[in-house]
PDB file of C-alpha atoms in Angstrom:
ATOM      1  CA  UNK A 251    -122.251  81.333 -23.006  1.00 63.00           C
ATOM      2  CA  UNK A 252    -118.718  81.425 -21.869  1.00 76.00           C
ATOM      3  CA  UNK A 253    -117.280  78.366 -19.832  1.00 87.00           C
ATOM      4  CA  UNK A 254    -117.604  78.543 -15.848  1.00 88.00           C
ATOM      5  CA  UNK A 255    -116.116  76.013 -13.452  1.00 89.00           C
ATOM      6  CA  UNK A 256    -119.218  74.820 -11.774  1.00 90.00           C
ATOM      7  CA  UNK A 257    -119.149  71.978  -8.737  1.00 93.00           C
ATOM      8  CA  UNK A 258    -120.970  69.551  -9.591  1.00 94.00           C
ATOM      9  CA  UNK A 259    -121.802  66.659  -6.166  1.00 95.00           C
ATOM     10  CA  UNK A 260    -123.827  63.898  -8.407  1.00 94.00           C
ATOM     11  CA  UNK A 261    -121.768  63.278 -11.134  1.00 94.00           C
ATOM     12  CA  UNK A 262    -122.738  59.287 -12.345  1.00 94.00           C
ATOM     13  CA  UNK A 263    -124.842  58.930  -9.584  1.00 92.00           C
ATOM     14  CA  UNK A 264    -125.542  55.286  -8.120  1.00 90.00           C
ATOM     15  CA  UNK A 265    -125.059  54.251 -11.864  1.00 89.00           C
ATOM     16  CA  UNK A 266    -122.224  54.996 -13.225  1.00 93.00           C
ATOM     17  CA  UNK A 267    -121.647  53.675 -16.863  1.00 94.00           C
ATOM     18  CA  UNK A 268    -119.462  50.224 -17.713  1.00 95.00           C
ATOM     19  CA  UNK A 269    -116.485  51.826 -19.321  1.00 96.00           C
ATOM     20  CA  UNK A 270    -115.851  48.425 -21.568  1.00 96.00           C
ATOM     21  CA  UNK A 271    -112.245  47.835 -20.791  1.00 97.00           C
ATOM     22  CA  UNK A 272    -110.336  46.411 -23.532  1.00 97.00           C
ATOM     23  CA  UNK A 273    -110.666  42.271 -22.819  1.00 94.00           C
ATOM     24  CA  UNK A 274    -113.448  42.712 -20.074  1.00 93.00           C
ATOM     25  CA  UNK A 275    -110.634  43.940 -17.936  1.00 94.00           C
ATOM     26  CA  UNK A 276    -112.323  44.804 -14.277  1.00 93.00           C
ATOM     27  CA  UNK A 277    -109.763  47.906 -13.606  1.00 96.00           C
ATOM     28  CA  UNK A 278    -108.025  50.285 -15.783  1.00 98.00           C
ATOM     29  CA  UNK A 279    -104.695  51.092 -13.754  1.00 98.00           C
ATOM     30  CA  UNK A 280    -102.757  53.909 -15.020  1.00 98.00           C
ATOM     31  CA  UNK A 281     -98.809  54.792 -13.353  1.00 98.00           C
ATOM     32  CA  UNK A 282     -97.710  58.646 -13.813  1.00 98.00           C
ATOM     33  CA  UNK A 283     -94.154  59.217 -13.079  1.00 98.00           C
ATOM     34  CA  UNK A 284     -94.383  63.043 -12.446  1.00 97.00           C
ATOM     35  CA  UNK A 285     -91.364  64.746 -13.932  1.00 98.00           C
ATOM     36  CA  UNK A 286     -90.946  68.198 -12.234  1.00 96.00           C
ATOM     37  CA  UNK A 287     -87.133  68.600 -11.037  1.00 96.00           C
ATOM     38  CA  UNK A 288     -85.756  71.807 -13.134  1.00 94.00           C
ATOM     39  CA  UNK A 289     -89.018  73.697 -13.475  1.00 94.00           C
ATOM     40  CA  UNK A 290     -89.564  73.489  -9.514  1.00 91.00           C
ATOM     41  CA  UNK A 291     -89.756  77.780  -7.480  1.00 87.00           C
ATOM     42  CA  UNK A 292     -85.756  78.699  -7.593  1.00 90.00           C
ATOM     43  CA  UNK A 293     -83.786  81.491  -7.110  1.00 89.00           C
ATOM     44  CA  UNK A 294     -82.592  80.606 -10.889  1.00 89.00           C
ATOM     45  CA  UNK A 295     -85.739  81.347 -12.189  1.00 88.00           C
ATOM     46  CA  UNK A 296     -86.691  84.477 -10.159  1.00 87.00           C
ATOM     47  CA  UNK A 297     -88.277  83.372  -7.472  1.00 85.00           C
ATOM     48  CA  UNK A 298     -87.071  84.351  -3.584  1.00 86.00           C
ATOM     49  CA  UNK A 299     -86.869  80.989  -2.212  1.00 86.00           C
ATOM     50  CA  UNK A 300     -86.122  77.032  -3.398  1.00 86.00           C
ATOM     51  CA  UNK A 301     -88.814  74.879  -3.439  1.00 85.00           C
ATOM     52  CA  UNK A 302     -88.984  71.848  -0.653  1.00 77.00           C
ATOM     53  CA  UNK A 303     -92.073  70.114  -1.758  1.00 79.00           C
ATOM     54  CA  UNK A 304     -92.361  66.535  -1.596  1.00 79.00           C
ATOM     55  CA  UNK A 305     -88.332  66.182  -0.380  1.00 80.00           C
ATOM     56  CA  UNK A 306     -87.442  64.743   2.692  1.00 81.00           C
ATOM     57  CA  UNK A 307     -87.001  68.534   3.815  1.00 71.00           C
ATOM     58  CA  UNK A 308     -90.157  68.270   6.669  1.00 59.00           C
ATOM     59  CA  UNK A 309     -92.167  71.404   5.353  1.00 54.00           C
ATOM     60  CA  UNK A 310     -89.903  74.436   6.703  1.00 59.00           C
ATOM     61  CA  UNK A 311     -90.472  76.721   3.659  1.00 59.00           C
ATOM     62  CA  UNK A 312     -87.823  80.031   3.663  1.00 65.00           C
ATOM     63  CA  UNK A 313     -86.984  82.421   1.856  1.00 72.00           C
ATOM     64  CA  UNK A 314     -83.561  82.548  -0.297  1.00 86.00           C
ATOM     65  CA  UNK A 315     -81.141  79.932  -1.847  1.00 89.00           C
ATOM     66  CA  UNK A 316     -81.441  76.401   0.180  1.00 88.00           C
ATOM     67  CA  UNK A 317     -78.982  74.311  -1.617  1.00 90.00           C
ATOM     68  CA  UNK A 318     -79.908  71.096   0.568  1.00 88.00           C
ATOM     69  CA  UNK A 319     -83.501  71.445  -1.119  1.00 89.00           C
ATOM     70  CA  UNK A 320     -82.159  71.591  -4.735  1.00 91.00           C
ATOM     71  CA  UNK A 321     -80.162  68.787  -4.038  1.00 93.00           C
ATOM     72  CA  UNK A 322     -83.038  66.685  -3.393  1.00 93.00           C
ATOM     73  CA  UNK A 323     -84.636  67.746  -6.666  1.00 94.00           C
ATOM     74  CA  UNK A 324     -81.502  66.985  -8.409  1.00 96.00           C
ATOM     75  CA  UNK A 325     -81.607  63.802  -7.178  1.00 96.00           C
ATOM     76  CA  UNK A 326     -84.944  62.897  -8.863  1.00 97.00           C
ATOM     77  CA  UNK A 327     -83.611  63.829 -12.037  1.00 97.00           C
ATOM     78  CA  UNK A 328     -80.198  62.416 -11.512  1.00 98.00           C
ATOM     79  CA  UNK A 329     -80.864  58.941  -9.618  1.00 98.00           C
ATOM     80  CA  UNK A 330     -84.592  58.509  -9.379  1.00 98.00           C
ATOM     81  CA  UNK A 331     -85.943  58.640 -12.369  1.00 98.00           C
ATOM     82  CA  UNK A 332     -83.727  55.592 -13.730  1.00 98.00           C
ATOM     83  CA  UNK A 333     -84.724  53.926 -11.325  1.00 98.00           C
ATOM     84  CA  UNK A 334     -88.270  54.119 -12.290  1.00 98.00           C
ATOM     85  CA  UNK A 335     -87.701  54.110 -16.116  1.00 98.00           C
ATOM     86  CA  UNK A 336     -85.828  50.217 -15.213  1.00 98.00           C
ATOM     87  CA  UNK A 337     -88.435  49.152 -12.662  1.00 98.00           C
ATOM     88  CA  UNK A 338     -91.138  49.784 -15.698  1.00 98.00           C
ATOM     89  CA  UNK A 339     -89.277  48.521 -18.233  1.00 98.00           C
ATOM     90  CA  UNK A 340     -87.296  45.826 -17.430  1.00 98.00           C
ATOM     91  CA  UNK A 341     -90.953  44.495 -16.249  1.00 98.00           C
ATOM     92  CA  UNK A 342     -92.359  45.511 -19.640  1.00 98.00           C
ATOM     93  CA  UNK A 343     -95.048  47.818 -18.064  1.00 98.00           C
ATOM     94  CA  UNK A 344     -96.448  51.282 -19.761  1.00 98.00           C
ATOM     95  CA  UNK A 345     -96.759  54.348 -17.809  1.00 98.00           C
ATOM     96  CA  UNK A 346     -97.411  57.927 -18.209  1.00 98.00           C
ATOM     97  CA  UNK A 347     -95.131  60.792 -17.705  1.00 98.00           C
ATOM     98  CA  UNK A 348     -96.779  64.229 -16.437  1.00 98.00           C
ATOM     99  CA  UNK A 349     -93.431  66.171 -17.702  1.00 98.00           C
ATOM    100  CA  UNK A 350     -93.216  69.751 -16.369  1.00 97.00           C
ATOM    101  CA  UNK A 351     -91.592  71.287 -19.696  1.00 97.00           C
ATOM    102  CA  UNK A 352     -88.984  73.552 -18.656  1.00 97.00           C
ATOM    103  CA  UNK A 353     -87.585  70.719 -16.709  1.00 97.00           C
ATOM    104  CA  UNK A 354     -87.357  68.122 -19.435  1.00 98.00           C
ATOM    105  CA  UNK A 355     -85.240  71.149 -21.370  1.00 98.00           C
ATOM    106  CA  UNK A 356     -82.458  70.915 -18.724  1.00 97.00           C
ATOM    107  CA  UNK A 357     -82.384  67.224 -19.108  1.00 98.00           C
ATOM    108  CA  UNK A 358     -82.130  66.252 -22.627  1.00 98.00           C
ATOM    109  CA  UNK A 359     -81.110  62.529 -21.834  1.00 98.00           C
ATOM    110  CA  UNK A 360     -83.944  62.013 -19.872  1.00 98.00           C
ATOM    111  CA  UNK A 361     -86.051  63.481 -22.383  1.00 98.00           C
ATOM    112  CA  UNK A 362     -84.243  61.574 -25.165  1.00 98.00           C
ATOM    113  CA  UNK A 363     -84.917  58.201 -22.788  1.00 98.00           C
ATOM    114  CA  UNK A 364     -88.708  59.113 -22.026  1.00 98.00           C
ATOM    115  CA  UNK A 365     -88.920  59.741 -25.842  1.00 97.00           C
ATOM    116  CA  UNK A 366     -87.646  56.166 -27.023  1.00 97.00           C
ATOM    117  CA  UNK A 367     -89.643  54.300 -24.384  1.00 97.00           C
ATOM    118  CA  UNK A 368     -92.630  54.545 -26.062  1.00 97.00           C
ATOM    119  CA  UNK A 369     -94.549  56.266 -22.712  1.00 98.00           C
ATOM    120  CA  UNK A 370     -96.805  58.901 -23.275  1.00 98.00           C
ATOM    121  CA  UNK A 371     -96.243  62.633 -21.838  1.00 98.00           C
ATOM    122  CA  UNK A 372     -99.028  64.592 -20.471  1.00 98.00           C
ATOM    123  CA  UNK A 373     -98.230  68.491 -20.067  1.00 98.00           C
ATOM    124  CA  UNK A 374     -97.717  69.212 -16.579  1.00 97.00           C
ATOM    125  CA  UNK A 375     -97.231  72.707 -17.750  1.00 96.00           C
ATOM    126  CA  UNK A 376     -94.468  74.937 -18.685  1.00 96.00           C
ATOM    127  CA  UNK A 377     -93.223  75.316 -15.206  1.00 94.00           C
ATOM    128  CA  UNK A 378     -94.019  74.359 -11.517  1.00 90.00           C
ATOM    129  CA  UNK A 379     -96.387  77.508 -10.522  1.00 91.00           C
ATOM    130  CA  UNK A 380     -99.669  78.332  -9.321  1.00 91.00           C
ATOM    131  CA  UNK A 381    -101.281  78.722 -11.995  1.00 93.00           C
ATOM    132  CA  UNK A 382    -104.220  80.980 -10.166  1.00 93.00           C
ATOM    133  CA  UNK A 383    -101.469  83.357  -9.685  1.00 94.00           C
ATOM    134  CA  UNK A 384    -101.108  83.980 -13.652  1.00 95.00           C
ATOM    135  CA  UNK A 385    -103.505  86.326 -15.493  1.00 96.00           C
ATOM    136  CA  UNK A 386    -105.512  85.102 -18.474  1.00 96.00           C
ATOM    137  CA  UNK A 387    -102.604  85.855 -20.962  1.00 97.00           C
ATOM    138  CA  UNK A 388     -99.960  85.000 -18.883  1.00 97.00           C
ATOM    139  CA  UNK A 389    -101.438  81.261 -18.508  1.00 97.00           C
ATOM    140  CA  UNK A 390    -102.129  80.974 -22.276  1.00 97.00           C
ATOM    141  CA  UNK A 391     -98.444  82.327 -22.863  1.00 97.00           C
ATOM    142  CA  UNK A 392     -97.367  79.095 -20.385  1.00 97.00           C
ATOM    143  CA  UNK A 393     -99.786  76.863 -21.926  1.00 98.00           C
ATOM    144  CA  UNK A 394     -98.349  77.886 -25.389  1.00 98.00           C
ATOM    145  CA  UNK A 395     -94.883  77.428 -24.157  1.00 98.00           C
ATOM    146  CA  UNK A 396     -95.192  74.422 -23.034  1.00 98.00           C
ATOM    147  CA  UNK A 397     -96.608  72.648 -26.193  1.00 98.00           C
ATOM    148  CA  UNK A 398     -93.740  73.716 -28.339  1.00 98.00           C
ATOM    149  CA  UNK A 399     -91.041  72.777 -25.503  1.00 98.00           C
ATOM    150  CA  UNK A 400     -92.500  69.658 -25.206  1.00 98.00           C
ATOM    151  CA  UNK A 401     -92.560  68.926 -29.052  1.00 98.00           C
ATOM    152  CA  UNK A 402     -89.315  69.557 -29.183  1.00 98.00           C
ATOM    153  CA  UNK A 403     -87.684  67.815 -26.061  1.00 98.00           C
ATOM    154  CA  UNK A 404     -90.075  64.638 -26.880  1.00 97.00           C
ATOM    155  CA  UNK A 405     -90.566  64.964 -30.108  1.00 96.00           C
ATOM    156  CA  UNK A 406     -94.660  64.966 -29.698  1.00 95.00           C
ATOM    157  CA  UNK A 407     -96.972  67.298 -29.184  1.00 97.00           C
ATOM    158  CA  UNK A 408     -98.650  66.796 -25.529  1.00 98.00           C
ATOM    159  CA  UNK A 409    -102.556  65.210 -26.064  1.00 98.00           C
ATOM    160  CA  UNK A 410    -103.224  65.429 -22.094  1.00 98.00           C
ATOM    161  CA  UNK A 411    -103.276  68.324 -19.499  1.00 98.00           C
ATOM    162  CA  UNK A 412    -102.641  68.628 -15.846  1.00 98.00           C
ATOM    163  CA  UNK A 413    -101.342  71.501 -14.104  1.00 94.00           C
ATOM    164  CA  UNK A 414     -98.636  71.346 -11.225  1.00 85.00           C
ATOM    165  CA  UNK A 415    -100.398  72.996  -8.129  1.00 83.00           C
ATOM    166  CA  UNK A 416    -104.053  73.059  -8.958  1.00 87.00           C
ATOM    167  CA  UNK A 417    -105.648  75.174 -12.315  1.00 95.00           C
ATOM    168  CA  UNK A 418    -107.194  78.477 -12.032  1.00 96.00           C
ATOM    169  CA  UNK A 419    -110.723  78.695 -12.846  1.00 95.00           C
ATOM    170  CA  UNK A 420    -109.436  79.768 -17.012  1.00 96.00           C
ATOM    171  CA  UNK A 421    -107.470  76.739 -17.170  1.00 97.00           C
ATOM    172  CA  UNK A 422    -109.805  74.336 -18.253  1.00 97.00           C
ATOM    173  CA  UNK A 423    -111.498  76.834 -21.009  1.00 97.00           C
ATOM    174  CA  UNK A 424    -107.523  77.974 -21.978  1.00 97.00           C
ATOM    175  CA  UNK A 425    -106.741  74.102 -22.551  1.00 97.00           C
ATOM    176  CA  UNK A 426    -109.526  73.651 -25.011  1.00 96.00           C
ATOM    177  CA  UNK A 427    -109.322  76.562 -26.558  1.00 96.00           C
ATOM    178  CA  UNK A 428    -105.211  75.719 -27.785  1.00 96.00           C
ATOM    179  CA  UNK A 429    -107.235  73.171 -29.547  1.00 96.00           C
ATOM    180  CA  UNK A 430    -104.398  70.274 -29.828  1.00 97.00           C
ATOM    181  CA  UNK A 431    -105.601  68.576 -26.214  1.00 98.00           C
ATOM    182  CA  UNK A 432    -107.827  65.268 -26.215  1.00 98.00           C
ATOM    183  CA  UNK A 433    -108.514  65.322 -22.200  1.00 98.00           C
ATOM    184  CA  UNK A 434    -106.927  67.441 -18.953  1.00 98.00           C
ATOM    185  CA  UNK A 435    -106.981  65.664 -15.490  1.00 98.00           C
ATOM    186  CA  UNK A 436    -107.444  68.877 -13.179  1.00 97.00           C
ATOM    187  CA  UNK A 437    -110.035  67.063 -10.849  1.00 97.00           C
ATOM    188  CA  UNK A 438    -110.445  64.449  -8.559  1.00 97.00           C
ATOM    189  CA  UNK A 439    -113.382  63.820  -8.488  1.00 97.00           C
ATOM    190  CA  UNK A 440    -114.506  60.310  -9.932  1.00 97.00           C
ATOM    191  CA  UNK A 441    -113.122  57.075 -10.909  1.00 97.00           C
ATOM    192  CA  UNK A 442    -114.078  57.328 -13.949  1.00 97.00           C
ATOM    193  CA  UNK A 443    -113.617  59.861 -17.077  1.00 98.00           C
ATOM    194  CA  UNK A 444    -116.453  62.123 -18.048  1.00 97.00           C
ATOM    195  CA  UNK A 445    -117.642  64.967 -20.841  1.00 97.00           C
ATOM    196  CA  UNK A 446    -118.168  68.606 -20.416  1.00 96.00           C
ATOM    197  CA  UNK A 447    -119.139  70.959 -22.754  1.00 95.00           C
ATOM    198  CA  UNK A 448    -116.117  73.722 -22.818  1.00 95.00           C
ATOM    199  CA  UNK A 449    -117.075  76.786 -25.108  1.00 90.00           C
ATOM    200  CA  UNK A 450    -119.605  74.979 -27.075  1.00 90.00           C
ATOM    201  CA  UNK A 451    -116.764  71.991 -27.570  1.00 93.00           C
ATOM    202  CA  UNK A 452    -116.389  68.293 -26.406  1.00 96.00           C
ATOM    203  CA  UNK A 453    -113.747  68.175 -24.008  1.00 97.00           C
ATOM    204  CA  UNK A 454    -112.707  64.945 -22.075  1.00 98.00           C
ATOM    205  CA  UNK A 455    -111.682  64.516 -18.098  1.00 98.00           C
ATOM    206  CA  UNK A 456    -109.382  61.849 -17.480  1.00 98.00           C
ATOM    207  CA  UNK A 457    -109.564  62.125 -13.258  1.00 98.00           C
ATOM    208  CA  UNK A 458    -106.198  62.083 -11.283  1.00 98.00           C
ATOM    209  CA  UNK A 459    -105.627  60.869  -8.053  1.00 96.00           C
ATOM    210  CA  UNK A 460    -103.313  61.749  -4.823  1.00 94.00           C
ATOM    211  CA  UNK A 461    -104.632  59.087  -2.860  1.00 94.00           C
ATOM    212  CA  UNK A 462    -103.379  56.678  -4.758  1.00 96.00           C
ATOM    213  CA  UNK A 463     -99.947  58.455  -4.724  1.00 92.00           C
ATOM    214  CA  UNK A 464     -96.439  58.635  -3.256  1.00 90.00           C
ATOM    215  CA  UNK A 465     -97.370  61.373  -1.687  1.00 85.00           C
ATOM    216  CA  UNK A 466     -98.423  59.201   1.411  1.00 81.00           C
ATOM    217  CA  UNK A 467     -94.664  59.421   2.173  1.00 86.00           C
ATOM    218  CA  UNK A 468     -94.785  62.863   2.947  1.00 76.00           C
ATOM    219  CA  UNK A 469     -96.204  61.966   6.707  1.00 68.00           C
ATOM    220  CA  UNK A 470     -98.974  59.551   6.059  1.00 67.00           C
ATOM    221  CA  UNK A 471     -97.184  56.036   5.934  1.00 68.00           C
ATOM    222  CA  UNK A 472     -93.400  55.501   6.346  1.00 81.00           C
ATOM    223  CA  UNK A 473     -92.096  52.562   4.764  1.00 87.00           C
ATOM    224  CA  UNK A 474     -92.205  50.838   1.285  1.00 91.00           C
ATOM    225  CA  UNK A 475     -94.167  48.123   3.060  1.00 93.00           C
ATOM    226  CA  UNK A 476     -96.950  50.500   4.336  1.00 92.00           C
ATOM    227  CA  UNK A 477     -97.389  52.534   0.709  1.00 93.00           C
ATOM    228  CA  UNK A 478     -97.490  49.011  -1.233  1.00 96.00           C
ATOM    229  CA  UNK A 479    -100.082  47.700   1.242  1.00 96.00           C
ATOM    230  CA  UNK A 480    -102.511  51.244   0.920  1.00 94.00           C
ATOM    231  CA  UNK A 481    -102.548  51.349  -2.262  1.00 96.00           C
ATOM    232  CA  UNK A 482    -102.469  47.710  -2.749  1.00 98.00           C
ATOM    233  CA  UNK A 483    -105.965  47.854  -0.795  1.00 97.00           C
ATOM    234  CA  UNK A 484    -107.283  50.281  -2.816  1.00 96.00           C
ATOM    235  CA  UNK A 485    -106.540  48.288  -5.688  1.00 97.00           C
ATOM    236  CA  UNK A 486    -108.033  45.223  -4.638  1.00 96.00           C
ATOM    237  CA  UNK A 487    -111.328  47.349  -3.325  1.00 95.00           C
ATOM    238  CA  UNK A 488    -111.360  48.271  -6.874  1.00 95.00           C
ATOM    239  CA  UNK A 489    -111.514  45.191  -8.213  1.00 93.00           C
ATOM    240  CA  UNK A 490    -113.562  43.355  -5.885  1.00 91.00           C
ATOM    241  CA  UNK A 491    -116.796  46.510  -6.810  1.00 90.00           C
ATOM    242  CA  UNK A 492    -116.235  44.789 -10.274  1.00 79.00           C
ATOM    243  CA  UNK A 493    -119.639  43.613 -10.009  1.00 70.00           C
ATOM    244  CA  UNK A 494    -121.197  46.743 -10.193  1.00 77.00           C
ATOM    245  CA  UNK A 495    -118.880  48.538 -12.864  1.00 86.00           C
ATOM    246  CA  UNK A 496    -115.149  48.513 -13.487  1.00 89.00           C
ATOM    247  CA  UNK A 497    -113.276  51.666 -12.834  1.00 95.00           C
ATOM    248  CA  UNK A 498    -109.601  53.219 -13.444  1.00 97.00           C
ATOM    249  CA  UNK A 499    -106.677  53.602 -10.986  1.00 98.00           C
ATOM    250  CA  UNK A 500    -103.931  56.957 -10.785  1.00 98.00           C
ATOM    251  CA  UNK A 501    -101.109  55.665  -9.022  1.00 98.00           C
ATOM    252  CA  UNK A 502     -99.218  58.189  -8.774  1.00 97.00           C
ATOM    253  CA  UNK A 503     -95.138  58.933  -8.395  1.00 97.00           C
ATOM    254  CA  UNK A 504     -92.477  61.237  -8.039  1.00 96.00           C
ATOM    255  CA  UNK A 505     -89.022  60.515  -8.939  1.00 97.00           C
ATOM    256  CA  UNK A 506     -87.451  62.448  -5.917  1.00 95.00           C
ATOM    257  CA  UNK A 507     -89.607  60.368  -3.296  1.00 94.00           C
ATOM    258  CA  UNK A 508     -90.237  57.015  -4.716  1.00 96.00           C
ATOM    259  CA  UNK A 509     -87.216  56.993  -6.528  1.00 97.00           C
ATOM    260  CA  UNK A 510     -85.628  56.071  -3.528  1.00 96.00           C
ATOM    261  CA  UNK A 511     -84.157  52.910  -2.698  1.00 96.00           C
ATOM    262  CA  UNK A 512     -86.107  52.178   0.280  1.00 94.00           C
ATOM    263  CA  UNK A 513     -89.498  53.551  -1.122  1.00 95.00           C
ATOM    264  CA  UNK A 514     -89.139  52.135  -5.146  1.00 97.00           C
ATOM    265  CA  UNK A 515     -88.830  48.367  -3.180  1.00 97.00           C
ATOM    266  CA  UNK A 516     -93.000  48.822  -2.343  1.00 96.00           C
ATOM    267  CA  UNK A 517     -92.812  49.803  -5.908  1.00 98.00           C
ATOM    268  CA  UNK A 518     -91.401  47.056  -6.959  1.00 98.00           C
ATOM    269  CA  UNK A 519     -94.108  45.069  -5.098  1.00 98.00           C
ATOM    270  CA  UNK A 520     -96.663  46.901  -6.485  1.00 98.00           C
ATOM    271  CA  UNK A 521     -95.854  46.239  -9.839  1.00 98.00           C
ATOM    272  CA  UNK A 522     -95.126  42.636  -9.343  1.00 98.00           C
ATOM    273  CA  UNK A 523     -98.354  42.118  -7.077  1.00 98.00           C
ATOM    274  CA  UNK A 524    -100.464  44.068  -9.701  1.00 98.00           C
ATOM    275  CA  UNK A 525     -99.327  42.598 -12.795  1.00 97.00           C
ATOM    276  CA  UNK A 526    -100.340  39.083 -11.567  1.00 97.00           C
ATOM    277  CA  UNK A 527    -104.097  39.990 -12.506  1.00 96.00           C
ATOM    278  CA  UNK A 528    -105.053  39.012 -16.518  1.00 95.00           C
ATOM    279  CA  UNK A 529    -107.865  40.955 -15.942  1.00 94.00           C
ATOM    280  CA  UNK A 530    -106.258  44.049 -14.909  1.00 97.00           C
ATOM    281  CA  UNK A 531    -105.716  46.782 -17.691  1.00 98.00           C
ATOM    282  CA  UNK A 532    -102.431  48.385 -16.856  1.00 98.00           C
ATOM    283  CA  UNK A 533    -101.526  51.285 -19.593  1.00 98.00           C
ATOM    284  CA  UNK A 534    -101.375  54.648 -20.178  1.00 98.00           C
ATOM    285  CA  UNK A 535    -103.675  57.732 -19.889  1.00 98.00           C
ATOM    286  CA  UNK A 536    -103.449  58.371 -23.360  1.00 98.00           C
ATOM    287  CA  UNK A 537    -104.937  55.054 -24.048  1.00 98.00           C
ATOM    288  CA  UNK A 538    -107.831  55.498 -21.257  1.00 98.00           C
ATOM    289  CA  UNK A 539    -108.735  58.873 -22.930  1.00 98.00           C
ATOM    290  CA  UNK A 540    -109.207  57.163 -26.366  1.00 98.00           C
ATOM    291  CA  UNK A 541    -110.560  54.625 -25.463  1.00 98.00           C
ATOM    292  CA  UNK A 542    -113.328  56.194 -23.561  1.00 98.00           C
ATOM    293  CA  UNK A 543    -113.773  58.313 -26.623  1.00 98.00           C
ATOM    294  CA  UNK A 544    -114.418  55.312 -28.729  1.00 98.00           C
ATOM    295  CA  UNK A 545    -116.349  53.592 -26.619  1.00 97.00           C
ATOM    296  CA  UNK A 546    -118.491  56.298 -24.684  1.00 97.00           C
ATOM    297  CA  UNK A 547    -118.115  59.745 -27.342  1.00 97.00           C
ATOM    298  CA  UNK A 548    -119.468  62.790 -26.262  1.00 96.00           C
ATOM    299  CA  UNK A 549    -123.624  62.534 -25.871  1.00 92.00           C
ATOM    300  CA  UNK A 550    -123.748  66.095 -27.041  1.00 84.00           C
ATOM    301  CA  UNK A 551    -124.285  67.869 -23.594  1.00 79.00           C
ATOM    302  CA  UNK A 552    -121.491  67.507 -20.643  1.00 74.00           C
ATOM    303  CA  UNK A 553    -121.820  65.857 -17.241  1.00 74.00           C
ATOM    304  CA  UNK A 554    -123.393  68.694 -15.280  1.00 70.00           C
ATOM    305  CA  UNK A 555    -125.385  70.892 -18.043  1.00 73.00           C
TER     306      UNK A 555
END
């Protein structure tokens, strides 16, 4: 029977399983650094209007060439995402990049840096579109693209999946069926990762989070000080419902909103505030994905059969 996105409300239930973090670690926290500047809607690229999401542009979405708008993109790639890579590294901390691929292409020192650093890269896809927009062979065309791009810029083929602006109901079955994929995050559903049965296959969901995410800066909380103290409560909620099973943490961020110097100081908090914890698992989605597969491998029927 082919593969059909069903909803499914119980998932683990009132008992989910103990995930056995490396060193009894009570939370899992994983940081994504989402790398979409280049691959972004542009007139460059055919489409009638720049982009504006997640920019300090306040939602006003025309049509044609707005060169304030790619400005603020090019400032993620130009200014923002050092910033990141140095708040992460000079602290010693992994994180995972969601690279669009088409945008790492047009900038091959950033791919060069991401490369070296010894992060992993999840596909964010091939380019920054709605993916239920693309017919069947137009979305394994951009899923195939985006492998090889990615190989090349990174040097590594991608082992994780998430698409920029939500999957279309063939995602999931187009993902596993490229073959080369250990896990996708297209849901948000759980705390926790979880099997499905894709065309008769194991296949792995790693869940993502925009709760947990710079996003908030887009007209839920203003300063540095208010993102670092909501998601600083959701990570010590987290950790406190220890007792009744550890779970993972998305935290995610965007180079041309946290990158900032106003927004990477609650950042900077976070990290510091976060790191304090030795029984806190900070590290990369990769790493969650296998581990869960070592620890918890497929039962041989998914979640919701």
């Amino acid at each position: 029977m082919a593969y059909e996105v069903r909803r499914d409300f119980r998932g683990y239930g009132a008992n989910p399983p103990d995930p056995r973090w490396p060193k009894g670690a009570k939370l899992a926290v994983n940081f994504v650094m989402n790398y979409e500047e280049g691959s972004e809607p542009s007139i460059q690229d055919g489409e009638d209007h720049s982009e504006w999401g997640l920019t300090e542009s306040g939602g006003q979405q025309g049509r044609g060439r707005d060169l304030a708008a790619e400005g603020m993109f090019e400032y993620g790639s130009r200014v923002g995402f050092w910033r990141l890579m140095r708040l992460f590294q000079e602290r010693g901390l992994p994180m995972t990049v969601f690279g669009c691929a088409l945008a790492l292409e047009r900038n091959p020192e950033a791919a060069a840096a991401i490369r070296d650093s010894g992060f992993d890269v999840c596909c964010h896809g091939w380019r920054w579109v709605k993916h239920w927009e693309l017919s069947e062979a137009e979305e394994r065309e951009h899923i195939r693209r985006a492998v090889d791009s990615l190989q090349k810029t990174v040097g590594n083929r991608p082992l994780g999946w998430y698409c920029r602006y939500g999957p279309s109901v063939n995602t999931r079955r187009l993902v596993a069926e490229e073959g080369g994929f250990l896990y996708d995050s297209d849901s948000y559903a759980d705390e926790l990762p979880w099997w499905l049965t894709v065309e008769g296959r194991p296949h792995l969901v790693v869940p993502y989070s925009l709760t947990h995410n710079d996003g908030k800066f887009n007209g839920h909380v203003g300063t540095g000080d208010d993102w670092f103290s909501f998601v600083r409560d959701g990570f010590d909620m987290l950790r406190e419902e220890e007792a009744r099973t550890p779970k993972m943490m998305s935290i995610g961020l965007h180079m041309r909103l946290i990158g900032h110097p106003a927004r990477a100081r609650g950042l900077a908090k976070l990290l510091d505030y976060i790191r304090q914890f030795d029984d806190v698992w900070i590290t990369r989605r990769i790493d969650i994905a296998q581990h869960w597969m070592a620890t918890h491998p497929y039962p041989g029927r998914g979640l919701n059969e």
